Short mmCIF file of C-alpha atoms in Angstrom, two decimals:
data_model
loop_
_atom_site.label_atom_id
_atom_site.label_comp_id
_atom_site.label_asym_id
_atom_site.label_seq_id
_atom_site.Cartn_x
_atom_site.Cartn_y
_atom_site.Cartn_z
CA MET A 1 0.00 0.00 0.00
CA SER A 2 2.82 2.41 0.81
CA GLU A 3 4.17 2.36 -2.74
CA GLN A 4 0.68 3.15 -4.04
CA ALA A 5 0.66 6.34 -2.04
CA ASP A 6 3.39 7.75 -4.28
CA LEU A 7 1.47 7.07 -7.48
CA LYS A 8 0.02 10.02 -9.35
CA ARG A 9 -3.65 10.06 -10.30
CA THR A 10 -5.09 11.39 -13.52
CA PRO A 11 -8.19 13.63 -13.46
CA LEU A 12 -10.17 10.52 -14.46
CA TRP A 13 -9.10 8.35 -11.51
CA ASP A 14 -12.52 8.50 -9.83
CA ALA A 15 -14.26 7.69 -13.12
CA HIS A 16 -12.10 4.57 -13.52
CA ARG A 17 -12.87 3.37 -10.01
CA ARG A 18 -16.57 3.92 -10.59
CA LEU A 19 -16.38 1.79 -13.75
CA GLY A 20 -14.77 -1.05 -11.78
CA ALA A 21 -11.37 -0.70 -13.39
CA ARG A 22 -8.44 -2.76 -12.17
CA MET A 23 -5.71 -0.26 -11.35
CA VAL A 24 -1.97 -0.86 -11.76
CA PRO A 25 1.15 1.28 -11.36
CA PHE A 26 2.45 2.44 -14.73
CA GLY A 27 5.19 5.02 -15.28
CA GLY A 28 4.57 6.46 -11.81
CA TRP A 29 0.79 6.67 -12.28
CA ASP A 30 -2.12 4.63 -10.89
CA MET A 31 -3.75 3.59 -14.18
CA PRO A 32 -6.57 1.29 -15.32
CA VAL A 33 -5.17 -1.89 -16.90
CA GLN A 34 -8.67 -3.13 -17.74
CA TYR A 35 -12.33 -2.65 -16.94
CA ALA A 36 -14.90 -5.35 -16.20
CA THR A 37 -15.15 -6.07 -19.94
CA GLY A 38 -11.63 -7.52 -20.02
CA ILE A 39 -8.58 -6.84 -22.16
CA LEU A 40 -9.57 -9.04 -25.11
CA ALA A 41 -13.08 -7.59 -25.53
CA GLU A 42 -11.68 -4.08 -25.16
CA ALA A 43 -9.02 -4.65 -27.82
CA LYS A 44 -11.63 -6.12 -30.14
CA ALA A 45 -14.01 -3.19 -29.66
CA VAL A 46 -11.37 -0.72 -30.85
CA ARG A 47 -11.07 -2.55 -34.18
CA THR A 48 -14.84 -3.01 -34.65
CA THR A 49 -16.62 -0.03 -32.97
CA ALA A 50 -14.64 2.31 -30.74
CA GLY A 51 -12.72 2.47 -27.47
CA LEU A 52 -12.04 5.28 -25.01
CA PHE A 53 -8.69 5.45 -23.22
CA ASP A 54 -7.38 7.71 -20.49
CA VAL A 55 -3.85 8.62 -21.60
CA SER A 56 -3.51 11.59 -19.25
CA HIS A 57 -0.39 9.98 -17.79
CA MET A 58 1.51 10.84 -20.97
CA GLY A 59 3.74 13.90 -20.60
CA ARG A 60 2.43 17.10 -22.20
CA LEU A 61 5.25 19.60 -22.53
CA GLU A 62 5.51 23.01 -24.12
CA VAL A 63 8.57 24.71 -25.59
CA HIS A 64 7.92 28.42 -26.02
CA GLY A 65 9.98 31.35 -27.24
CA PRO A 66 11.80 32.81 -30.25
CA THR A 67 14.41 30.03 -30.18
CA ALA A 68 11.91 27.16 -29.66
CA ARG A 69 12.17 25.95 -33.25
CA GLU A 70 15.95 25.82 -33.34
CA ALA A 71 15.96 24.13 -29.93
CA LEU A 72 13.71 21.29 -31.12
CA GLU A 73 15.47 21.11 -34.48
CA SER A 74 18.73 20.33 -32.67
CA LEU A 75 17.03 17.79 -30.36
CA THR A 76 15.12 15.71 -32.94
CA PRO A 77 15.89 14.02 -36.30
CA ASN A 78 12.61 14.85 -38.06
CA VAL A 79 12.38 18.33 -39.70
CA ILE A 80 10.66 20.71 -37.28
CA GLY A 81 10.96 23.51 -39.85
CA LYS A 82 8.58 21.66 -42.18
CA LEU A 83 5.75 21.58 -39.65
CA ALA A 84 2.88 23.79 -40.77
CA LEU A 85 0.84 25.54 -38.08
CA LYS A 86 -1.37 23.08 -36.12
CA LYS A 87 0.46 20.12 -37.64
CA GLY A 88 2.50 17.55 -35.78
CA HIS A 89 4.81 14.65 -36.47
CA TYR A 90 6.23 11.56 -34.79
CA THR A 91 9.88 11.92 -33.85
CA LEU A 92 12.59 10.88 -31.37
CA PHE A 93 14.96 12.27 -28.81
CA LEU A 94 18.35 10.65 -29.47
CA ASN A 95 21.45 10.59 -27.31
CA GLU A 96 25.00 11.20 -28.58
CA ARG A 97 25.35 7.45 -29.27
CA GLY A 98 22.28 7.47 -31.54
CA GLY A 99 20.22 5.61 -28.91
CA VAL A 100 16.60 6.46 -28.30
CA ILE A 101 15.92 8.57 -25.21
CA ASP A 102 12.19 8.64 -26.01
CA ASP A 103 9.72 8.78 -28.86
CA LEU A 104 7.26 11.65 -29.02
CA ILE A 105 4.89 13.74 -31.10
CA VAL A 106 5.67 17.43 -31.68
CA TYR A 107 2.98 19.90 -32.77
CA CYS A 108 3.58 23.44 -34.02
CA GLN A 109 0.86 25.33 -32.16
CA GLU A 110 2.11 28.84 -33.00
CA PRO A 111 5.31 29.96 -34.73
CA ASN A 112 7.11 30.15 -31.36
CA LEU A 113 5.10 27.55 -29.45
CA TYR A 114 5.53 23.79 -29.78
CA LYS A 115 3.48 21.13 -27.96
CA LEU A 116 5.17 17.82 -27.15
CA ILE A 117 3.57 14.53 -26.07
CA VAL A 118 6.06 12.10 -24.47
CA ASN A 119 5.96 8.80 -22.60
CA ALA A 120 4.75 8.95 -18.99
CA SER A 121 7.74 7.04 -17.63
CA ASN A 122 10.16 9.37 -19.45
CA THR A 123 8.57 12.74 -18.72
CA GLU A 124 11.10 13.75 -16.07
CA LYS A 125 14.05 12.41 -18.04
CA ASP A 126 12.86 14.25 -21.16
CA CYS A 127 12.33 17.49 -19.26
CA ALA A 128 15.86 17.34 -17.88
CA TRP A 129 17.24 16.54 -21.35
CA ILE A 130 15.38 19.41 -23.05
CA GLN A 131 16.24 21.80 -20.24
CA SER A 132 19.95 21.03 -20.48
CA HIS A 133 19.93 21.83 -24.21
CA LEU A 134 17.57 24.79 -24.21
CA PRO A 135 19.05 27.94 -25.75
CA ALA A 136 18.44 31.36 -24.23
CA GLY A 137 15.05 32.70 -25.26
CA SER A 138 13.10 29.46 -24.83
CA VAL A 139 11.10 28.18 -21.90
CA LEU A 140 10.08 24.60 -21.16
CA THR A 141 6.80 24.06 -19.28
CA ASN A 142 5.31 20.77 -18.11
CA ARG A 143 1.55 21.06 -18.79
CA THR A 144 0.72 17.51 -17.70
CA PRO A 145 -0.95 18.38 -14.38
CA ASP A 146 -3.32 21.05 -15.79
CA THR A 147 -4.84 18.93 -18.53
CA ALA A 148 -6.26 15.53 -19.37
CA LEU A 149 -5.72 13.49 -22.52
CA LEU A 150 -8.31 11.01 -23.83
CA ALA A 151 -7.89 8.73 -26.82
CA LEU A 152 -11.04 7.96 -28.82
CA GLN A 153 -10.06 5.18 -31.21
CA GLY A 154 -11.87 2.99 -33.69
CA PRO A 155 -13.94 2.99 -36.87
CA LEU A 156 -16.81 4.85 -35.14
CA ALA A 157 -14.58 7.63 -33.73
CA VAL A 158 -15.71 10.21 -36.31
CA THR A 159 -19.38 9.36 -35.73
CA ILE A 160 -18.94 9.74 -31.98
CA MET A 161 -17.19 13.12 -32.39
CA ALA A 162 -20.19 14.26 -34.46
CA ALA A 163 -22.58 13.07 -31.76
CA ALA A 164 -20.50 15.02 -29.24
CA GLY A 165 -21.10 18.22 -31.23
CA ALA A 166 -18.02 18.26 -33.48
CA PRO A 167 -19.05 16.91 -36.92
CA GLU A 168 -16.19 18.94 -38.40
CA ALA A 169 -13.77 16.51 -36.73
CA SER A 170 -14.08 14.30 -39.83
CA GLU A 171 -12.12 16.98 -41.71
CA ILE A 172 -9.19 16.97 -39.29
CA ARG A 173 -6.21 15.43 -41.03
CA ARG A 174 -3.77 12.91 -39.57
CA PHE A 175 -1.42 14.60 -37.08
CA GLU A 176 -3.42 17.83 -37.19
CA ARG A 177 -4.37 19.56 -33.95
CA VAL A 178 -7.60 21.56 -34.06
CA ALA A 179 -9.71 23.42 -31.47
CA VAL A 180 -13.15 21.87 -31.13
CA ARG A 181 -16.12 22.13 -28.79
CA LEU A 182 -17.34 18.82 -27.37
CA PHE A 183 -20.65 19.02 -25.52
CA ASN A 184 -20.09 22.80 -25.68
CA ASN A 185 -16.80 22.64 -23.82
CA PRO A 186 -13.53 23.68 -25.47
CA ALA A 187 -10.99 20.95 -26.26
CA TRP A 188 -8.16 20.19 -28.67
CA ALA A 189 -8.62 17.30 -31.04
CA MET A 190 -5.64 15.58 -32.67
CA ARG A 191 -6.09 12.95 -35.38
CA THR A 192 -3.65 10.54 -33.76
CA GLY A 193 -3.53 7.48 -31.55
CA TYR A 194 -1.43 4.42 -30.88
CA THR A 195 -3.80 1.69 -32.00
CA GLY A 196 -3.52 1.84 -35.79
CA GLU A 197 -7.24 2.67 -36.01
CA ASP A 198 -8.70 5.99 -37.06
CA GLY A 199 -9.36 8.21 -34.10
CA PHE A 200 -8.55 11.23 -32.03
CA GLU A 201 -6.55 12.19 -29.00
CA ILE A 202 -8.50 14.84 -27.14
CA GLN A 203 -6.92 17.27 -24.73
CA CYS A 204 -9.14 19.13 -22.30
CA SER A 205 -8.77 20.88 -18.96
CA ALA A 206 -8.31 18.64 -15.93
CA THR A 207 -11.54 20.02 -14.48
CA SER A 208 -13.68 19.16 -17.51
CA ALA A 209 -12.17 15.69 -18.10
CA GLU A 210 -14.60 13.59 -16.10
CA ASN A 211 -17.67 15.26 -17.65
CA LEU A 212 -16.25 14.74 -21.13
CA TRP A 213 -15.37 11.08 -20.42
CA ASN A 214 -18.87 10.35 -19.06
CA ALA A 215 -20.65 12.30 -21.81
CA LEU A 216 -18.75 10.45 -24.57
CA LEU A 217 -19.66 7.08 -23.05
CA ARG A 218 -23.29 8.17 -22.64
CA VAL A 219 -23.72 9.53 -26.17
CA ALA A 220 -22.08 6.52 -27.83
CA GLY A 221 -23.70 3.84 -25.68
CA PRO A 222 -22.54 0.29 -26.43
CA ASN A 223 -20.50 1.50 -29.42
CA LEU A 224 -17.84 2.96 -27.12
CA VAL A 225 -16.02 0.75 -24.64
CA PRO A 226 -13.74 2.12 -21.91
CA CYS A 227 -10.32 0.57 -22.51
CA GLY A 228 -7.35 0.18 -20.21
CA LEU A 229 -3.61 -0.03 -20.73
CA GLY A 230 -3.87 -3.80 -21.31
CA ALA A 231 -5.90 -3.31 -24.48
CA ARG A 232 -3.68 -0.41 -25.51
CA ASP A 233 -0.65 -2.72 -25.33
CA VAL A 234 -2.38 -5.46 -27.36
CA LEU A 235 -3.39 -2.95 -30.03
CA ARG A 236 0.02 -1.33 -30.35
CA ILE A 237 1.70 -4.75 -30.63
CA GLU A 238 -0.80 -5.76 -33.34
CA ALA A 239 0.11 -2.51 -35.11
CA ALA A 240 3.85 -3.11 -34.42
CA TYR A 241 4.23 0.34 -32.87
CA PRO A 242 7.32 0.54 -30.65
CA LEU A 243 7.06 1.16 -26.92
CA TYR A 244 9.91 2.61 -24.92
CA GLY A 245 11.39 -0.11 -22.67
CA HIS A 246 10.49 -2.81 -25.19
CA GLU A 247 11.36 -2.11 -28.84
CA ILE A 248 13.27 1.08 -28.11
CA ASP A 249 15.57 2.27 -25.38
CA ASP A 250 18.70 4.32 -24.84
CA ASP A 251 20.92 1.60 -26.34
CA CYS A 252 18.85 0.83 -29.44
CA ASN A 253 19.19 2.75 -32.68
CA PRO A 254 16.24 3.88 -34.80
CA TRP A 255 17.01 1.62 -37.77
CA GLU A 256 16.90 -1.54 -35.68
CA ALA A 257 13.48 -0.52 -34.39
CA GLY A 258 12.17 0.10 -37.90
CA LEU A 259 12.15 3.85 -37.31
CA GLY A 260 14.61 4.80 -40.03
CA TRP A 261 11.78 6.73 -41.73
CA VAL A 262 11.83 9.25 -38.87
CA LEU A 263 15.42 10.27 -39.70
CA LYS A 264 14.66 13.04 -42.19
CA LYS A 265 17.88 14.97 -41.45
CA THR A 266 21.49 13.84 -41.64
CA GLU A 267 23.00 16.61 -39.54
CA GLY A 268 22.26 19.38 -37.09
CA PHE A 269 20.79 17.26 -34.28
CA ILE A 270 22.16 15.35 -31.31
CA GLY A 271 23.01 11.82 -32.38
CA ALA A 272 23.58 12.65 -36.07
CA GLU A 273 27.30 11.76 -36.07
CA ALA A 274 26.73 8.47 -34.27
CA LEU A 275 23.91 7.54 -36.64
CA ALA A 276 26.10 8.24 -39.66
CA ARG A 277 28.56 5.65 -38.31
CA LEU A 278 25.92 3.16 -37.10
CA LYS A 279 23.93 2.93 -40.28
CA GLU A 280 26.17 0.31 -41.83
CA SER A 281 26.57 -1.79 -38.70
CA GLN A 282 23.11 -2.73 -37.52
CA ALA A 283 23.51 -5.93 -35.56
CA ARG A 284 19.84 -6.92 -35.23
CA GLN A 285 16.44 -6.65 -36.82
CA LEU A 286 12.94 -6.36 -35.36
CA VAL A 287 10.69 -9.18 -36.56
CA GLY A 288 7.08 -10.22 -36.05
CA LEU A 289 6.32 -13.74 -34.76
CA THR A 290 3.07 -15.68 -34.68
CA MET A 291 3.24 -18.43 -32.09
CA GLU A 292 2.27 -22.02 -32.73
CA THR A 293 0.22 -22.24 -29.52
CA ARG A 294 -1.82 -19.67 -27.64
CA SER A 295 0.91 -19.52 -24.96
CA VAL A 296 2.23 -15.96 -24.80
CA ALA A 297 5.89 -15.31 -25.66
CA ARG A 298 6.82 -12.68 -23.10
CA GLN A 299 9.55 -10.03 -22.94
CA GLY A 300 12.95 -11.64 -22.40
CA ALA A 301 12.10 -15.05 -23.90
CA THR A 302 14.95 -16.46 -26.03
CA VAL A 303 14.54 -16.80 -29.80
CA LEU A 304 16.41 -19.64 -31.53
CA ALA A 305 17.15 -20.38 -35.17
CA GLY A 306 17.38 -24.14 -35.11
CA ASP A 307 19.30 -24.69 -31.86
CA ARG A 308 21.23 -21.43 -32.06
CA PRO A 309 20.07 -18.58 -29.80
CA CYS A 310 19.65 -15.60 -32.14
CA GLY A 311 17.67 -13.02 -30.24
CA GLU A 312 14.96 -12.25 -27.73
CA VAL A 313 11.30 -11.31 -27.48
CA VAL A 314 10.70 -7.66 -26.57
CA SER A 315 6.87 -7.62 -26.60
CA GLY A 316 4.34 -10.42 -26.67
CA THR A 317 0.64 -10.82 -26.13
CA PHE A 318 -2.42 -12.76 -27.14
CA SER A 319 -4.15 -10.95 -30.00
CA PRO A 320 -7.94 -11.30 -30.09
CA ASN A 321 -7.97 -9.76 -33.56
CA VAL A 322 -5.48 -12.25 -35.03
CA ASN A 323 -6.75 -14.96 -32.66
CA ALA A 324 -3.19 -16.07 -31.90
CA SER A 325 -0.29 -15.25 -29.64
CA ILE A 326 1.96 -12.72 -31.36
CA ALA A 327 5.32 -11.22 -30.48
CA LEU A 328 7.89 -8.68 -31.54
CA ALA A 329 11.49 -9.87 -31.24
CA TYR A 330 14.97 -8.65 -32.00
CA VAL A 331 16.99 -11.26 -33.88
CA ASP A 332 20.45 -11.19 -35.45
CA ARG A 333 20.51 -9.35 -38.73
CA ASP A 334 21.58 -12.40 -40.77
CA VAL A 335 18.66 -14.59 -39.62
CA THR A 336 16.39 -15.41 -42.55
CA ASP A 337 14.55 -18.50 -41.20
CA GLU A 338 10.79 -18.39 -41.72
CA THR A 339 10.23 -20.60 -38.67
CA LEU A 340 11.98 -19.81 -35.40
CA THR A 341 11.72 -21.26 -31.89
CA VAL A 342 10.87 -19.34 -28.74
CA GLU A 343 11.98 -20.68 -25.38
CA SER A 344 10.75 -19.51 -22.01
CA GLY A 345 10.56 -21.29 -18.69
CA GLY A 346 12.23 -24.35 -20.21
CA ARG A 347 9.44 -24.75 -22.77
CA ARG A 348 9.89 -24.34 -26.50
CA GLN A 349 7.38 -23.58 -29.20
CA ASN A 350 7.62 -22.77 -32.90
CA ALA A 351 7.01 -19.26 -34.14
CA ALA A 352 6.30 -18.25 -37.72
CA ARG A 353 7.94 -15.10 -38.92
CA THR A 354 5.11 -12.72 -39.85
CA PRO A 355 5.13 -9.48 -41.86
CA LEU A 356 4.36 -6.39 -39.78
CA PRO A 357 1.89 -5.05 -38.85
CA PHE A 358 -0.01 -8.14 -37.68
CA VAL A 359 -3.37 -6.61 -38.65
CA ASP A 360 -4.60 -4.53 -41.59
CA LEU A 361 -4.43 -0.95 -40.30
CA PRO A 362 -6.87 1.71 -41.53
CA VAL A 363 -4.27 4.44 -40.95
CA ALA A 364 -1.80 2.65 -43.22
CA ARG A 365 -4.25 1.87 -46.05
CA LYS A 366 -3.61 3.58 -49.35
CA LYS A 367 -5.63 6.75 -49.86
CA LYS A 368 -8.18 6.72 -52.65
CA PRO A 369 -7.23 8.67 -55.79
CA ALA A 370 -8.07 12.36 -55.31
CA GLY A 371 -10.74 12.26 -58.03
CA LEU A 372 -12.90 9.88 -56.03
CA THR A 373 -12.96 11.91 -52.85
CA SER A 374 -13.07 15.49 -54.16
CA THR A 375 -16.85 15.48 -54.70
CA ALA A 376 -17.49 14.10 -51.24
CA SER A 377 -15.58 16.88 -49.50
CA LEU A 378 -17.60 19.59 -51.33
CA MET B 1 -16.78 -13.87 -4.83
CA ASN B 2 -18.28 -17.27 -5.59
CA LEU B 3 -17.01 -19.91 -3.10
CA PRO B 4 -18.95 -23.20 -3.10
CA GLU B 5 -19.17 -24.68 0.40
CA ASN B 6 -18.61 -28.26 -0.78
CA LEU B 7 -15.09 -27.59 -2.12
CA ARG B 8 -11.67 -27.49 -0.48
CA TYR B 9 -9.17 -24.78 -1.32
CA THR B 10 -5.41 -24.14 -1.44
CA GLN B 11 -3.30 -21.03 -0.86
CA SER B 12 -2.33 -21.22 -4.54
CA HIS B 13 -6.02 -20.83 -5.45
CA GLU B 14 -6.93 -24.33 -6.61
CA TRP B 15 -10.20 -25.96 -5.58
CA THR B 16 -10.76 -29.67 -4.99
CA ARG B 17 -14.01 -31.64 -5.04
CA VAL B 18 -13.99 -35.20 -3.73
CA ASP B 19 -16.32 -37.93 -5.06
CA GLY B 20 -15.36 -41.30 -3.58
CA ASP B 21 -11.65 -41.78 -4.34
CA ILE B 22 -11.63 -39.23 -7.18
CA ALA B 23 -10.58 -35.60 -6.61
CA THR B 24 -11.50 -33.04 -9.26
CA VAL B 25 -9.23 -29.97 -9.36
CA GLY B 26 -9.62 -26.49 -10.86
CA ILE B 27 -8.84 -22.86 -10.05
CA THR B 28 -11.06 -20.54 -8.04
CA ASP B 29 -13.28 -17.69 -9.13
CA PHE B 30 -10.91 -15.37 -7.27
CA ALA B 31 -7.93 -16.71 -9.26
CA GLN B 32 -9.61 -16.38 -12.66
CA ASN B 33 -10.66 -12.85 -11.80
CA GLU B 34 -7.12 -11.93 -10.74
CA LEU B 35 -5.67 -13.42 -13.93
CA GLY B 36 -8.11 -11.72 -16.29
CA ASP B 37 -8.82 -13.14 -19.75
CA VAL B 38 -7.34 -16.65 -19.81
CA VAL B 39 -5.81 -17.51 -23.19
CA PHE B 40 -3.87 -20.75 -22.60
CA VAL B 41 -4.08 -23.73 -20.28
CA GLU B 42 -1.55 -26.54 -20.26
CA LEU B 43 -2.54 -29.78 -18.51
CA PRO B 44 -0.76 -33.12 -17.95
CA SER B 45 -1.58 -36.33 -19.80
CA PRO B 46 -3.72 -38.99 -18.10
CA GLY B 47 -1.54 -41.50 -16.26
CA ARG B 48 0.77 -38.89 -14.77
CA GLN B 49 1.59 -39.56 -11.11
CA LEU B 50 1.32 -36.44 -8.97
CA ARG B 51 2.50 -35.75 -5.45
CA GLN B 52 0.84 -33.08 -3.38
CA ASP B 53 2.25 -29.62 -4.33
CA ASP B 54 3.61 -30.85 -7.68
CA ILE B 55 3.18 -28.45 -10.58
CA PHE B 56 0.69 -30.16 -12.90
CA GLY B 57 0.34 -27.47 -15.55
CA SER B 58 0.14 -23.78 -16.21
CA ILE B 59 -2.46 -21.14 -16.94
CA GLU B 60 -1.87 -17.94 -18.85
CA SER B 61 -3.79 -14.74 -19.25
CA VAL B 62 -2.88 -11.80 -21.45
CA LYS B 63 -0.95 -10.28 -18.56
CA ALA B 64 0.34 -13.19 -16.47
CA VAL B 65 1.36 -16.83 -16.36
CA SER B 66 0.81 -19.01 -13.31
CA ASP B 67 1.71 -22.58 -12.30
CA LEU B 68 -1.06 -25.00 -11.39
CA ILE B 69 -0.25 -26.85 -8.18
CA SER B 70 -1.79 -30.16 -7.23
CA PRO B 71 -3.67 -30.14 -3.90
CA VAL B 72 -3.42 -33.94 -3.70
CA SER B 73 -1.28 -36.99 -4.54
CA GLY B 74 -2.36 -39.63 -7.01
CA GLU B 75 -2.72 -40.61 -10.62
CA VAL B 76 -4.29 -38.27 -13.16
CA VAL B 77 -7.18 -40.29 -14.57
CA GLU B 78 -8.92 -37.66 -16.69
CA VAL B 79 -8.06 -34.28 -18.20
CA ASN B 80 -10.47 -31.59 -19.41
CA ASP B 81 -9.65 -31.24 -23.11
CA SER B 82 -12.57 -28.82 -23.59
CA LEU B 83 -10.71 -26.37 -21.37
CA THR B 84 -7.43 -26.55 -23.29
CA ALA B 85 -9.44 -26.07 -26.51
CA ASP B 86 -11.35 -23.09 -25.09
CA PRO B 87 -9.37 -21.53 -22.21
CA SER B 88 -11.97 -18.76 -21.76
CA LEU B 89 -14.07 -21.37 -19.90
CA ALA B 90 -11.77 -20.69 -16.95
CA ASN B 91 -13.25 -17.19 -16.76
CA GLN B 92 -16.84 -18.18 -17.52
CA SER B 93 -17.27 -21.29 -15.39
CA PRO B 94 -14.34 -21.84 -13.00
CA TYR B 95 -16.05 -24.47 -10.79
CA ASP B 96 -17.91 -26.38 -13.42
CA GLU B 97 -16.96 -26.41 -17.11
CA ALA B 98 -13.36 -25.37 -16.34
CA TRP B 99 -12.45 -28.31 -14.12
CA MET B 100 -8.88 -29.28 -14.99
CA ILE B 101 -7.90 -32.76 -13.86
CA LYS B 102 -9.36 -35.75 -12.01
CA VAL B 103 -6.94 -37.51 -9.69
CA ARG B 104 -7.37 -40.97 -8.08
CA LEU B 105 -6.60 -40.15 -4.44
CA GLU B 106 -3.59 -41.94 -3.03
CA THR B 107 -3.65 -40.25 0.39
CA PRO B 108 -7.24 -39.19 1.18
CA SER B 109 -6.14 -37.59 4.46
CA GLU B 110 -4.48 -34.81 2.41
CA ILE B 111 -7.99 -33.40 1.89
CA ASP B 112 -8.28 -32.64 5.61
CA GLY B 113 -5.29 -30.31 5.35
CA LEU B 114 -6.95 -28.14 2.68
CA MET B 115 -8.92 -25.00 3.48
CA SER B 116 -12.67 -24.79 3.84
CA ALA B 117 -14.60 -22.13 1.91
CA ASP B 118 -14.62 -19.94 5.03
CA ASP B 119 -10.88 -20.36 5.64
CA TYR B 120 -10.12 -19.57 1.99
CA LYS B 121 -12.36 -16.50 2.08
CA GLY B 122 -10.44 -15.28 5.11
CA PHE B 123 -7.15 -16.05 3.34
CA VAL B 124 -7.89 -14.04 0.18
CA GLU B 125 -9.38 -11.14 2.10
CA GLU B 126 -6.27 -10.76 4.25
#
């Protein structure tokens, strides 16, 4: 009990308890891992109707001032200068060795004001890192305590936004951040999420969070299921999205994690020199595995090619959408076997190498040709 | 919490029901609720000789994996294949459809050392 006393609570903590959530410590926060529905039903709902997550534990930071752009340009490998107003992108903080300090989304709110969303467990580390590299003329503020962040994810997300009074949300583009009114209360809607489904992350004041959470559930009825961190983990593994502490960490480089696409610059940011050297010497690759049995391959389990240990599992779960146990594993770069073996607790099972992502993701589907959609938007 | 009076319980959350010299073993409602959605159950083959406190299998949920520990000694005479085929039975029907193994009791007095429903209730509420 004493360790629980140190855990932070989001503005939705009471709402979770009222819904019968099972709470667990995560990144310093007391968070719902699942509701009465259960992880599998929650993860299924997000791919068939919609799910509502409390992600208020994630760090919401602000870098403000005339040097804010150059500060972030030197801290991240994606091109901050290309961000249009109200647009954001996925990027990384890298250390001098090219390792990943954290992954994050940066939005350009105003020319001198950038909004950052970082991992809960890394918020303090990130703040210290930014602060130590902040040029004169910029100020870093941690906005996490003043606000709440909800993720509304799933094929019915747009419909639910309309029912909440924001039909214009359907026009918000991926990684765009737009002011909306939901049930007549101001909020920011971002067309993002970490499930691979269409959806929104909604930022509102801490004081309005519980009303918004309850009103969304009420207006959507059975089409919107409250979802905990358990379902969030299942969904992000299905989508093969990296999570700090699993696929990425301070000793892993972006290419290994499949994040080479984030590296839009070759110089002018911390880590650039190391990356230039590392590019040719990647030792391992991230692969998807579908297990032969429903037994879950968990983080740390050994991967073998034949009888030769060749890597380890970094994330594993049972996927209700694939209806199989799936895993992400790092294996040696030269491994080409289609069937590998996973060993944990003295037990071995076969694992079939599987292309990533494990499920067909709406956000990754090819856009229709412009001619087909232009009439619909007018 | 559902705790049938006619069962005996262990600290590792198995239940045992005795009919003549046969003990049927499963996991409790409390255990299935703690585990969450069960996705995999591994059970021994019939004929396996168990001693009390031997690990006879394992049960996995999305979040956790747990050993199954035999409350009694004896030979496994029957195994619930329906449960290994559909592990979600462990959540839906822990005392009935999700029974795990039937053991021919070798030392019936072992039953006396197991907890009653009341004792087990006190144990999990501690």
